[in-house]
Coordinates of C-alpha atoms in Angstrom, one line a residue:
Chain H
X523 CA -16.8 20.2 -23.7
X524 CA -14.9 23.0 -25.1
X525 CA -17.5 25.2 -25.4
X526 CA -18.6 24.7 -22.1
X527 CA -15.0 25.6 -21.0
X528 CA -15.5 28.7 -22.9
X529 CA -18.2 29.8 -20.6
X530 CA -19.9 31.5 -23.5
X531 CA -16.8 34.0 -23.7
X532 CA -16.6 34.9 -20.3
X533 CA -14.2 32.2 -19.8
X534 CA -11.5 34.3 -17.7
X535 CA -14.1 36.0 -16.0
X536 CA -16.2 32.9 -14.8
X537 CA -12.8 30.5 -14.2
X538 CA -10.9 32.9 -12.7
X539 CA -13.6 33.8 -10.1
X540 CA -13.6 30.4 -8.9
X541 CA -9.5 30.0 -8.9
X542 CA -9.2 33.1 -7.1
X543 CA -11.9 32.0 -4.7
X544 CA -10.3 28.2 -4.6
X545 CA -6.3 29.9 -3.9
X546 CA -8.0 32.3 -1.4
X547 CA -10.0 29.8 0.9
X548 CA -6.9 27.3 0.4
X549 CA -4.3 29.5 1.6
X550 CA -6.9 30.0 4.8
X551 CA -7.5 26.3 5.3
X552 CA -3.8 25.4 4.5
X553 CA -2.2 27.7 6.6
X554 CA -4.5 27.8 9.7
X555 CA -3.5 24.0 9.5
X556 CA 0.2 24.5 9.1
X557 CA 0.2 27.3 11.8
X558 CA -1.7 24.4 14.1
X559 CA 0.5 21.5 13.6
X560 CA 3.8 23.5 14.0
X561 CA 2.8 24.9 17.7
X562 CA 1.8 20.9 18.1
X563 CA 5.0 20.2 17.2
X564 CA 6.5 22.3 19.5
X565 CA 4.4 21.5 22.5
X566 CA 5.6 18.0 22.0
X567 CA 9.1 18.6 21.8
X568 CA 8.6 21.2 25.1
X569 CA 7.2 18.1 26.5
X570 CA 9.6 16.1 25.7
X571 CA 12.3 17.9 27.6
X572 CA 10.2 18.1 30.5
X573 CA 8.3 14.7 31.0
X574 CA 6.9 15.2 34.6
X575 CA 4.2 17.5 33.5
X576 CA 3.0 15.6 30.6
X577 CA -0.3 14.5 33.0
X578 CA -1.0 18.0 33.7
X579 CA -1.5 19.5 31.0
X580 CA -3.7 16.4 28.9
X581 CA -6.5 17.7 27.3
X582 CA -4.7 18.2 24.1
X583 CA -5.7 15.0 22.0
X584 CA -7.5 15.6 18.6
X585 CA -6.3 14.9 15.3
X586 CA -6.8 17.9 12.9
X587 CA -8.1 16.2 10.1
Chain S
X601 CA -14.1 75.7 37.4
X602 CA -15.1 72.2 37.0
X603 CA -12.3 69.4 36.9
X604 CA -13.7 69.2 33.1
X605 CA -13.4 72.5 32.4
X606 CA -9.8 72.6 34.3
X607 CA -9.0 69.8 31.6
X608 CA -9.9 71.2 28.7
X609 CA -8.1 74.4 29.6
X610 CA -5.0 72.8 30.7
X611 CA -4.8 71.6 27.4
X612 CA -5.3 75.0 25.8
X613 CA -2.6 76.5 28.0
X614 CA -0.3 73.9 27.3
X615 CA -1.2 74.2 23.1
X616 CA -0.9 77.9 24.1
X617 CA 3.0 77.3 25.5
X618 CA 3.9 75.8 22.0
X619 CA 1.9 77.8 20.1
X620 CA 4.6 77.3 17.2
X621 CA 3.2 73.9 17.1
X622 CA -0.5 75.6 16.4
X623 CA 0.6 76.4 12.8
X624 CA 1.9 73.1 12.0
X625 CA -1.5 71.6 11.0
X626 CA -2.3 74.7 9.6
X627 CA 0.6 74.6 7.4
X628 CA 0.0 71.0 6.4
X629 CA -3.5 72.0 5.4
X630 CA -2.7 74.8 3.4
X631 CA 0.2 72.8 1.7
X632 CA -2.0 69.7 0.7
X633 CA -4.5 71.6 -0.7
X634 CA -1.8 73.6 -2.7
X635 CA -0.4 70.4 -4.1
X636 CA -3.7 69.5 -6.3
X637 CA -3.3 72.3 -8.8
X638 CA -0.1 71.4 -9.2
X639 CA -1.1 67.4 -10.3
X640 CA -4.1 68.5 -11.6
X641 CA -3.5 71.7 -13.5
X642 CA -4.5 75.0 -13.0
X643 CA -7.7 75.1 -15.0
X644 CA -10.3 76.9 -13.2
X645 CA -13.6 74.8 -13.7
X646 CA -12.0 72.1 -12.2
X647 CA -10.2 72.9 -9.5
X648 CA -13.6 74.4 -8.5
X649 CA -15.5 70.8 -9.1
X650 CA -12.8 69.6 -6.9
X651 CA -12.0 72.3 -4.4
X652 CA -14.5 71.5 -1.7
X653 CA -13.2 67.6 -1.7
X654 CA -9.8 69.1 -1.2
X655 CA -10.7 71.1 1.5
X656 CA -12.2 68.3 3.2
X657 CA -9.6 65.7 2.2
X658 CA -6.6 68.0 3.6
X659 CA -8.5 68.9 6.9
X660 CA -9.0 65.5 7.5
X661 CA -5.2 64.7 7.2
X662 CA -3.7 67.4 9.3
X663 CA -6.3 66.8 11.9
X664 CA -5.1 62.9 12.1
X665 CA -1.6 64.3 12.4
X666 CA -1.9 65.6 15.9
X667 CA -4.1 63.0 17.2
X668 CA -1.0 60.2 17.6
X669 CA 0.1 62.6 20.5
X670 CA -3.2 63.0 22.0
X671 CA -2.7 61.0 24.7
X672 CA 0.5 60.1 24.6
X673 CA 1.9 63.1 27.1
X674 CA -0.4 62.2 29.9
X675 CA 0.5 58.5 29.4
X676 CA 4.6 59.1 29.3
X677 CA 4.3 61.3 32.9
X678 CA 2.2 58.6 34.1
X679 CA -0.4 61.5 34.9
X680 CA -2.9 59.5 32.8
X681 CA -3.3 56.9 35.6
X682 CA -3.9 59.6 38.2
X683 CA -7.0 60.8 35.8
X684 CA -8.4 57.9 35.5
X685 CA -8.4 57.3 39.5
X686 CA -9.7 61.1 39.9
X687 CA -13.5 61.2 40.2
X688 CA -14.2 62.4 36.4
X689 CA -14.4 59.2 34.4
X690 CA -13.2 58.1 31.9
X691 CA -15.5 59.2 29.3
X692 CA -15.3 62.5 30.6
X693 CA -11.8 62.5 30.0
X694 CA -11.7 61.3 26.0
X695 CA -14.4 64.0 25.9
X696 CA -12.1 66.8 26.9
X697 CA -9.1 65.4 25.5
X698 CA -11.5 66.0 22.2
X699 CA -12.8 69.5 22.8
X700 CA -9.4 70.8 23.8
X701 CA -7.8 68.8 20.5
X702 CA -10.6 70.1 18.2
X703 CA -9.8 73.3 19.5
X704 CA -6.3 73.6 18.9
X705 CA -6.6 72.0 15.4
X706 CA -9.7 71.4 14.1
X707 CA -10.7 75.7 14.6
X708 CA -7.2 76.5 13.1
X709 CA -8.1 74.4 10.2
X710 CA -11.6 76.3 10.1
X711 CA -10.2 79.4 10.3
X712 CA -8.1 78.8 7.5
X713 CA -10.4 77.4 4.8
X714 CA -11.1 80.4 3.2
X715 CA -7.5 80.8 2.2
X716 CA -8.3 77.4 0.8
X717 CA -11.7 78.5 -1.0
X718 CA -9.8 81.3 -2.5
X719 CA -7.2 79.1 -4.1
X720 CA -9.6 77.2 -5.6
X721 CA -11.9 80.4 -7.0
X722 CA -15.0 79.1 -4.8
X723 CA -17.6 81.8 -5.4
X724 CA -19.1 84.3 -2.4
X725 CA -21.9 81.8 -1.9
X726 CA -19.8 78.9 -1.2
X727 CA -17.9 80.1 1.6
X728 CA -20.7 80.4 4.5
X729 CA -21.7 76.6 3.6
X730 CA -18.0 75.3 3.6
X731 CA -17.6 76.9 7.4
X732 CA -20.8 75.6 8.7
X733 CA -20.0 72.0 7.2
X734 CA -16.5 72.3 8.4
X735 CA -17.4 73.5 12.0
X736 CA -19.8 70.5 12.3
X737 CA -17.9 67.5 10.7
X738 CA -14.5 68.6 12.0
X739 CA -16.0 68.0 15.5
X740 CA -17.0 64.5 15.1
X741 CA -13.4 63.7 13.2
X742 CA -11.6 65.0 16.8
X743 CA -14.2 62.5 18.6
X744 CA -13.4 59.9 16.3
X745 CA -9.9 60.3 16.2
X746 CA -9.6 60.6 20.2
X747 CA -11.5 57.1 20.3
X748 CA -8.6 55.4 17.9
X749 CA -5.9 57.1 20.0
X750 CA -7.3 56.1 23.5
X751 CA -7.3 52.3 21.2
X752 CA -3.7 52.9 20.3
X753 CA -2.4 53.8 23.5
X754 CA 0.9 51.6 23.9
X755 CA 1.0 49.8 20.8
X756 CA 3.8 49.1 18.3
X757 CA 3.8 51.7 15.0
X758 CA 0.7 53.7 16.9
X759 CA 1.8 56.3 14.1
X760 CA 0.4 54.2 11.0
X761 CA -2.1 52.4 13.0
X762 CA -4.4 55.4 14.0
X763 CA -5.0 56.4 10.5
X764 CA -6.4 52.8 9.4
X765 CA -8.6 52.9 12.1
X766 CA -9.5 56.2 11.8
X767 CA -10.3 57.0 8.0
X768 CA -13.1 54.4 7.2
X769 CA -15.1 55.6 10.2
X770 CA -14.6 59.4 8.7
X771 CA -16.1 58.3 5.4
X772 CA -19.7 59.8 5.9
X773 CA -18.3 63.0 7.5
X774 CA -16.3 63.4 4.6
X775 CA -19.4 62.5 2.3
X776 CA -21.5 64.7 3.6
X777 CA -19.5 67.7 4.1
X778 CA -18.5 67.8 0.8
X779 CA -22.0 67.3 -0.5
X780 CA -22.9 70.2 1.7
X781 CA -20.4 72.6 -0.8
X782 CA -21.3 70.8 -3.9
X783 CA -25.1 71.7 -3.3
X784 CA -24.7 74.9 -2.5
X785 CA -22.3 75.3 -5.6
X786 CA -24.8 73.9 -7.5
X787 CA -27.8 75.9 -6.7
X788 CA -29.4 73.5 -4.4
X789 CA -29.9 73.7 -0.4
X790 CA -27.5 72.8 1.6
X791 CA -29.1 72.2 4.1
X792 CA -30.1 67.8 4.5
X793 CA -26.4 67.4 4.1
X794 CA -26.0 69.8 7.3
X795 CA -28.8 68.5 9.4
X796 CA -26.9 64.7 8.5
X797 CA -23.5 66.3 9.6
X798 CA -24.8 67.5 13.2
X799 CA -26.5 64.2 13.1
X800 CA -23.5 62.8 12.6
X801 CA -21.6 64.7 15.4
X802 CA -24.6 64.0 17.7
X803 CA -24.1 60.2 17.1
X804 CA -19.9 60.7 17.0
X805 CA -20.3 62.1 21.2
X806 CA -21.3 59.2 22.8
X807 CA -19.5 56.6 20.8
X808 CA -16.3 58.3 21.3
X809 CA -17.1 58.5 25.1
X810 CA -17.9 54.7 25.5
X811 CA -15.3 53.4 23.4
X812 CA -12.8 55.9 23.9
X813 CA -13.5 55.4 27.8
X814 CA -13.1 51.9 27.5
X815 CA -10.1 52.2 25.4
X816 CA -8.2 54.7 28.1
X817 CA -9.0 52.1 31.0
X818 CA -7.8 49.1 28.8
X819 CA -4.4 51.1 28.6
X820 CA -4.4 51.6 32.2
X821 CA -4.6 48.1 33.7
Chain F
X918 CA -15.3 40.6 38.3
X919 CA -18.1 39.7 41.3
X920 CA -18.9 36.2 42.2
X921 CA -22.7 37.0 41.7
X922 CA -22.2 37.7 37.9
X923 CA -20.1 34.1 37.7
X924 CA -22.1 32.6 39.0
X925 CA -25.2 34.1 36.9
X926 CA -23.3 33.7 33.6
X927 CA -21.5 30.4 34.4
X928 CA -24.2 28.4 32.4
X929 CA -24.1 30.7 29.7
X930 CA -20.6 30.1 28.9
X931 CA -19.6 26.4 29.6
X932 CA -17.5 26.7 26.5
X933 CA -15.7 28.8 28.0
X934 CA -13.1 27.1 29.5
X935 CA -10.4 26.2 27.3
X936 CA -10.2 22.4 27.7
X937 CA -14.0 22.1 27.3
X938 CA -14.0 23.6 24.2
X939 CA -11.2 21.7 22.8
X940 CA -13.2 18.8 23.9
X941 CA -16.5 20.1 21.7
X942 CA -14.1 21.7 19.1
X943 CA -12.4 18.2 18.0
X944 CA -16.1 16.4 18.7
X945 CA -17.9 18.4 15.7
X946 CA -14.4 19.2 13.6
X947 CA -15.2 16.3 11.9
X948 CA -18.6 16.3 11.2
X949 CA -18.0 19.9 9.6
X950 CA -15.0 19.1 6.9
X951 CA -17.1 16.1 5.9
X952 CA -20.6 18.5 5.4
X953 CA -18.9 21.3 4.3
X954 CA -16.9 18.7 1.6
X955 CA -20.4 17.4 0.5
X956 CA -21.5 20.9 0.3
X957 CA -19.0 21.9 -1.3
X958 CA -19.1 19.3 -3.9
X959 CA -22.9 19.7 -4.8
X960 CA -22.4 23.6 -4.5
X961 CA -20.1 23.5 -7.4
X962 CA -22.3 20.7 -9.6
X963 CA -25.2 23.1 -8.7
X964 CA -23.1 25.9 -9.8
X965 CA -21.4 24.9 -12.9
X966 CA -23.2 22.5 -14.4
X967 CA -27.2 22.2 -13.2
X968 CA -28.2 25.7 -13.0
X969 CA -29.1 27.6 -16.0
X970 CA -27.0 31.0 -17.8
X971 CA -28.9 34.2 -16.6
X972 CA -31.0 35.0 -20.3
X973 CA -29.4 38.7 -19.8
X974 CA -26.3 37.3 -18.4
X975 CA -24.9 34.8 -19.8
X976 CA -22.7 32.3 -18.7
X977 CA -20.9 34.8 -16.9
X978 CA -24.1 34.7 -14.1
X979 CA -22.1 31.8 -12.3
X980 CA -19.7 34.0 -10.8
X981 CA -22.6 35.2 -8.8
X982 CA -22.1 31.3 -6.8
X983 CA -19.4 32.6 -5.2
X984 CA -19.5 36.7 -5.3
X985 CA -22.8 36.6 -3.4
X986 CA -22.2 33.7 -0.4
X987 CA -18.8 35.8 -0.1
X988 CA -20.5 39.0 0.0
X989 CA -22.9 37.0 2.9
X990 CA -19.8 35.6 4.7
X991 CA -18.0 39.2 4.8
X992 CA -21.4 40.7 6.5
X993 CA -22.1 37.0 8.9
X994 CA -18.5 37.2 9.9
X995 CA -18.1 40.4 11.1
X996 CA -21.2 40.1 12.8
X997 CA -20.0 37.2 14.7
X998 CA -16.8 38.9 15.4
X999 CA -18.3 42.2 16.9
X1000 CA -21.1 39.4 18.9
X1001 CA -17.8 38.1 20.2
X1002 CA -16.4 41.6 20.9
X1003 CA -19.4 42.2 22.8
X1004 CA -19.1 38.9 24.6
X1005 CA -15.2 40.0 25.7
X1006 CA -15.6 43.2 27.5
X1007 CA -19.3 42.3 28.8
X1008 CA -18.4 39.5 30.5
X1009 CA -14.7 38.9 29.9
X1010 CA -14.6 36.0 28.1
X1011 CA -11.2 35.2 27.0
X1012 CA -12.2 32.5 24.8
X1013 CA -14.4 34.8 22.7
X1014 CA -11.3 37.3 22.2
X1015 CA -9.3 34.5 20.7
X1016 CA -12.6 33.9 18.5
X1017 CA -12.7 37.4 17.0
X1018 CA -9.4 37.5 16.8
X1019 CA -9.7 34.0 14.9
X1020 CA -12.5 35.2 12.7
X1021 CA -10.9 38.4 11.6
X1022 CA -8.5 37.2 8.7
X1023 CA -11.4 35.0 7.3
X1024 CA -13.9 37.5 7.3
X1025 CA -11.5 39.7 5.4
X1026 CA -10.8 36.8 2.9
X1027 CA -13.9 36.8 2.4
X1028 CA -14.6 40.4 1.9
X1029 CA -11.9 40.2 -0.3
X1030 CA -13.5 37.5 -2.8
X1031 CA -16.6 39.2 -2.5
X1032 CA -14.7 42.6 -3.7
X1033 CA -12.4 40.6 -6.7
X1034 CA -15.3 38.6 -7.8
X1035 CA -17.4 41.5 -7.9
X1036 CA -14.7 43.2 -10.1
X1037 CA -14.4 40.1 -12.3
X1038 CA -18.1 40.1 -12.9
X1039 CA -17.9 44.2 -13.4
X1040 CA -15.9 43.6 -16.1
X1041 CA -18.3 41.9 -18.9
X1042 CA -21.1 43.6 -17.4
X1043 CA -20.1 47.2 -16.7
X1044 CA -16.9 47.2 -18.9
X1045 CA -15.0 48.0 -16.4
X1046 CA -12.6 46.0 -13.6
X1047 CA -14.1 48.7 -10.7
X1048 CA -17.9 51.1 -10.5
X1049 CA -18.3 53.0 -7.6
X1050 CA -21.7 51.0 -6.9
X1051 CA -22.9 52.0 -3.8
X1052 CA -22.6 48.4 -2.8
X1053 CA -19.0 47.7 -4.0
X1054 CA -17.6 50.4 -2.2
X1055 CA -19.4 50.1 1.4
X1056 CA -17.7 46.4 1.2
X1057 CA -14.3 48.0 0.1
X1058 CA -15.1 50.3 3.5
X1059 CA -15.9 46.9 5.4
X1060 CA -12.7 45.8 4.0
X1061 CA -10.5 47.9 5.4
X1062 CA -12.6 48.1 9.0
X1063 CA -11.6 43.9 9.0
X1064 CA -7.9 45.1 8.1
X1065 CA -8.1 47.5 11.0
X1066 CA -9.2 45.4 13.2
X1067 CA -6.4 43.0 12.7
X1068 CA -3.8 45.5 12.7
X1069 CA -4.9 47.0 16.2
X1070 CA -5.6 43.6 17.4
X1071 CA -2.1 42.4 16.6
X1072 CA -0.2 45.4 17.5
X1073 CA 0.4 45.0 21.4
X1074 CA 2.8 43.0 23.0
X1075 CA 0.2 42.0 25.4
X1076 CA -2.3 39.4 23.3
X1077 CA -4.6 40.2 26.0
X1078 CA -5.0 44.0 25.7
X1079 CA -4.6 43.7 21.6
X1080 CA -7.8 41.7 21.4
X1081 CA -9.7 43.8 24.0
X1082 CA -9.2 47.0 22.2
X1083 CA -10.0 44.8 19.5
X1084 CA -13.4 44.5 20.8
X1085 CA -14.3 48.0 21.0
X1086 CA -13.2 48.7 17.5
X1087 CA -15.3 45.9 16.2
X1088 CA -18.3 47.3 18.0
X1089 CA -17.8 50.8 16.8
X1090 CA -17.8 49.5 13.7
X1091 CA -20.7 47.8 13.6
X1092 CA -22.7 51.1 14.8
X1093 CA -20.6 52.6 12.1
X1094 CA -21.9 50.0 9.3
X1095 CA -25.2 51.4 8.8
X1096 CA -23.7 54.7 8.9
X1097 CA -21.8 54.3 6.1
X1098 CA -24.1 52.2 4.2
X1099 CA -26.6 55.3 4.6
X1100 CA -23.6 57.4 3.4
X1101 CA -22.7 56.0 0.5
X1102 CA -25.7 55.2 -1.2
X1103 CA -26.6 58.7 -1.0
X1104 CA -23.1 59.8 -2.2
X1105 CA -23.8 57.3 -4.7
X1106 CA -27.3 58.5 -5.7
X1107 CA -25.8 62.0 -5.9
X1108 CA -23.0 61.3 -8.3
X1109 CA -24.5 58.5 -10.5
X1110 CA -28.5 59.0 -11.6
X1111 CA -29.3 55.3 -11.3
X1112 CA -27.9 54.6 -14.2
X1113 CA -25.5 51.4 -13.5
X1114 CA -27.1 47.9 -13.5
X1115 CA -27.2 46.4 -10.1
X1116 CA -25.6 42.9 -9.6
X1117 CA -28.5 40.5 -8.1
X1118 CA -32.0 39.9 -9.2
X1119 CA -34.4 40.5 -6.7
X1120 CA -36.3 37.7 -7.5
X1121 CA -34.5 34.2 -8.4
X1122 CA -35.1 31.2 -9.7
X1123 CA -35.2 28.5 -7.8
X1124 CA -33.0 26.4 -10.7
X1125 CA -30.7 29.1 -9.2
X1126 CA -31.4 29.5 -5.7
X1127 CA -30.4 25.6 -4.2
X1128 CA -26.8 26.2 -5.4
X1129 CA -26.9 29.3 -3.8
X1130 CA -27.7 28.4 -0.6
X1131 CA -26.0 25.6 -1.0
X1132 CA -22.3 27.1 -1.1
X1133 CA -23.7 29.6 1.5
X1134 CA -23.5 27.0 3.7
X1135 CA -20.4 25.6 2.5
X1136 CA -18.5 28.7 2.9
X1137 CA -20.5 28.7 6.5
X1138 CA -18.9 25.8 7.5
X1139 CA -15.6 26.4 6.0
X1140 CA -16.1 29.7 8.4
X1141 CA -16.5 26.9 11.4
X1142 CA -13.7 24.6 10.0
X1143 CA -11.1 27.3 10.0
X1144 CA -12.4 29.2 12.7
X1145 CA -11.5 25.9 14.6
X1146 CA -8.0 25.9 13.5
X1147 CA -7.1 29.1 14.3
X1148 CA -8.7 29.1 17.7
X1149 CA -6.9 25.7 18.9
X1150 CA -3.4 27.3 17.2
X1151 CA -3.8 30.4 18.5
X1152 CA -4.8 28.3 22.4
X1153 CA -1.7 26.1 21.9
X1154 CA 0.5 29.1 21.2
X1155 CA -0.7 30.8 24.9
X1156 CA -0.2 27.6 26.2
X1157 CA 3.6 28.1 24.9
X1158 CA 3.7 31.0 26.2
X1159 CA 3.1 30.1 29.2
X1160 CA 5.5 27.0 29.6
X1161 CA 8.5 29.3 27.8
X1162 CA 7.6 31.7 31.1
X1163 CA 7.6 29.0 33.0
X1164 CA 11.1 27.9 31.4
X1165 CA 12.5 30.9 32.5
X1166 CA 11.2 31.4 36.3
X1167 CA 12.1 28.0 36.9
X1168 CA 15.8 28.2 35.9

């Protein structure tokens, strides 16, 4: 197991191409997510305030996961 | 004279008003290229390997310098939306814009290479090469610049924003223009690298017309 | 805009409408994080454990699972975003703006990986963390076409106008790609006599080419699956937009 870890001595090189490449897509998926839910959030809570037009605008329905 | 025409010298006459202004980019050329030996050393073998990159290099800044204010006249004075309704379309107009902005800073800068060349102990042979590869590729970097500043027109920090547009679209000009030197330095023909530089500027003419058209008409809706 | 050329495009574009896509957007959603999970996941087996170490390379071969699907992605997405572009100022889609202006920041992560994992497999193979290979450096010169992209995109006040100048930067970029390519590998053949080893084998094993594809399409449909995200964010936020100005009129 170890020396399958060791990648033959290209350790860094091999297992840090694939963290970098695992933080980089995460940050993408995890923040495109975040940015989504927040303006959700805040649609909701405009709603709230302002009831009346709550049929109007109704396509927004979709969970985003 | 033809409303072009009537542009481009317009342009000239009012570059001609402030001709102060003219050595500005000048200056700035002549400065960069003065700063190398001074982070590089004074040894003469290679501040000749590098002189023709420098050349390039610093005319390529100081021509970006001017470009931010291209437009930016005609669009305070509102006399930009009164061009673009006049029969001569928009294209026409990023064209002159172009010429008349190549002309009051690109043939400066052309003018002044030499000085450059000197400074840098380029040999006879070098400088005939250096002036033909600068008076093509400085052409297409005034087309490619007007195109980003048409694009810029109205935006927030326009100033640091034209040069991120602008500089990965001049890498080939800047390639092949100081291939052209190098060559020539090194005792082969210059020539391909010039035939790619007016190819270059032949492809540079219409692209900056299109987009730079379409750019000047997206600022004016 | 005429009514003719409506009319003529309308079945072209039934995505176009906001709601519609939303509609279609949350229908495959799904189906897309559930694929691209199983890609993912046999990708990486493929990768890591099934496929073989190069004979030259080593071990250190692996990196090329995810340096050359990025290096794919960086090329696919800009393609998309300039197709987009082209889609936006031909026949004024606004939907396709809020794509490319979706797709930019991906296509420069990907770029990005493509660039850092190149440099980490430089490293044991050339020595050292950067070469001016022809083909590193027109992807650093894609790079920062994606970052200027974003920045002119993103710099008006007006959304509108951002991602329409957008457009035409994307498309001279892309008549600009091949330019440069052009450029650079003869600069490159000019300063470096063939001597540095290319990444990439011509011809590849199949052992290695399933997990290969296989991630390719798992970044593809990570491209998808955040390209979603963005585009239903970025559709709620004009929707704000919208409401706050309506806030304000009514009051």
């Amino acid at each position: 197991m170890s020396g399958y870890l060791a990648m033959g001595g290209y350790a860094l090189y091999v297992w840090g191409s694939y963290a970098l490449t695992a933080l980089v897509l995460g940050l993408l998926f995890f923040g495109a997510r975040q940015g989504l839910k927040r303006r959700e959030r805040e649609l909701d809570s405009l709603r709230a305030l302002a009831p009346h037009r709550r049929q109007r605008a109704g396509s927004k329905k979709g969970e985003s996961t | 004279m033809s409303p072009w025409f009537a542009l481009v010298a317009r342009d000239l006459q009012l570059a001609w008003r402030q001709r102060g202004d003219l050595f500005l980019a000048v200056s700035f050329f002549l400065l960069v290229a003065a700063l190398f030996p001074f982070a590089l050393g004074p040894e003469p073998n290679l501040l000749l390997r590098i002189g023709p990159g420098v050349v390039w290099v610093a005319a390529l800044l100081a021509l970006l310098l001017s470009l931010e204010r291209l437009f930016a006249l005609e669009q305070e004075d509102g006399s930009l939306d009164l061009l673009l309704l006049s029969p001569l379309p928009a294209e026409a107009l990023v064209l002159a814009k172009a010429t008349a902005h190549w002309l009051t800073t690109g043939l400066p800068l052309v003018l002044a290479a030499p000085l450059v060349g000197l400074l840098y102990t380029l040999p006879p042979g070098g400088y005939l090469v250096l002036l033909a590869s600068l008076l093509l590729g400085t052409p297409a970097l005034s087309l490619f610049g007007a195109t980003g500043a048409a694009l810029c027109l109205g935006a927030r920090r326009g100033g640091v924003l034209l040069p991120l547009l602008v500089l990965p679209l001049a890498v080939p000009v800047l390639i092949f223009g100081t291939a052209a030197v190098d060559a020539t330095l090194a005792g082969l023909p210059a020539r391909p690298h010039l035939l790619l530089l007016g190819a270059l500027l032949l492809i540079a003419l219409p692209v900056a017309a299109v987009a730079g058209g379409a750019g000047l008409r997206q600022a004016a809706e | 805009m005429t009514d003719t050329t409506t009319a003529r495009s309308a079945n072209l574009h039934r995505l176009a409408n906001p709601g519609r896509f939303l509609r279609f957007a949350d229908r495959i959603y799904p189906w897309c994080f559930g694929t691209m999970l199983l890609a993912l996941t046999a990708g990486l087996v493929g990768a890591l454990a099934l496929s073989p170490a190069d004979y030259q390379q080593g071990q250190s071969v692996r990196i090329m699972y995810v340096h050359v699907p990025a290096a794919w992605m960086a090329l696919f997405v800009y393609l998309n975003l300039a197709l987009a572009s082209a889609s936006l100022l031909i026949w004024r889609h606004p939907l396709a703006g809020v794509a490319a202006q979706a797709s930019a920041p991906i296509g420069a992560a990907f770029t990005f990986l493509a660039l850092a994992t190149g440099s980490l497999w430089g490293k044991p193979m050339w020595g050292t963390w950067w070469v001016w290979d022809a083909r590193l450096t027109s992807v650093l010169i894609l790079f920062f076409l994606y970052l200027g992209y974003m920045a002119l995109s993103n710099a008006f006040e007006n959304e509108e106008r951002g991602r329409r100048a957008g457009a035409v930067l994307a498309l001279v970029g892309v008549v600009n790609l091949p330019i440069i390519k052009f450029s650079v590998d003869w600069w490159n053949t000019l300063h470096q006599p063939a001597s540095v080893s290319r990444i990439g084998t011509p011809a590849i094993h199949s052992s290695m080419l399933w997990p290969l594809l296989v991630m390719a399409l798992a970044f593809t449909l990570f491209y998808v699956v955040v390209l979603i995200l963005r585009m239903r964010s970025e559709l709620l936020a004009a929707r704000l937009r919208a409401l706050g100005r309506l806030a304000v009129e009514g009051r």
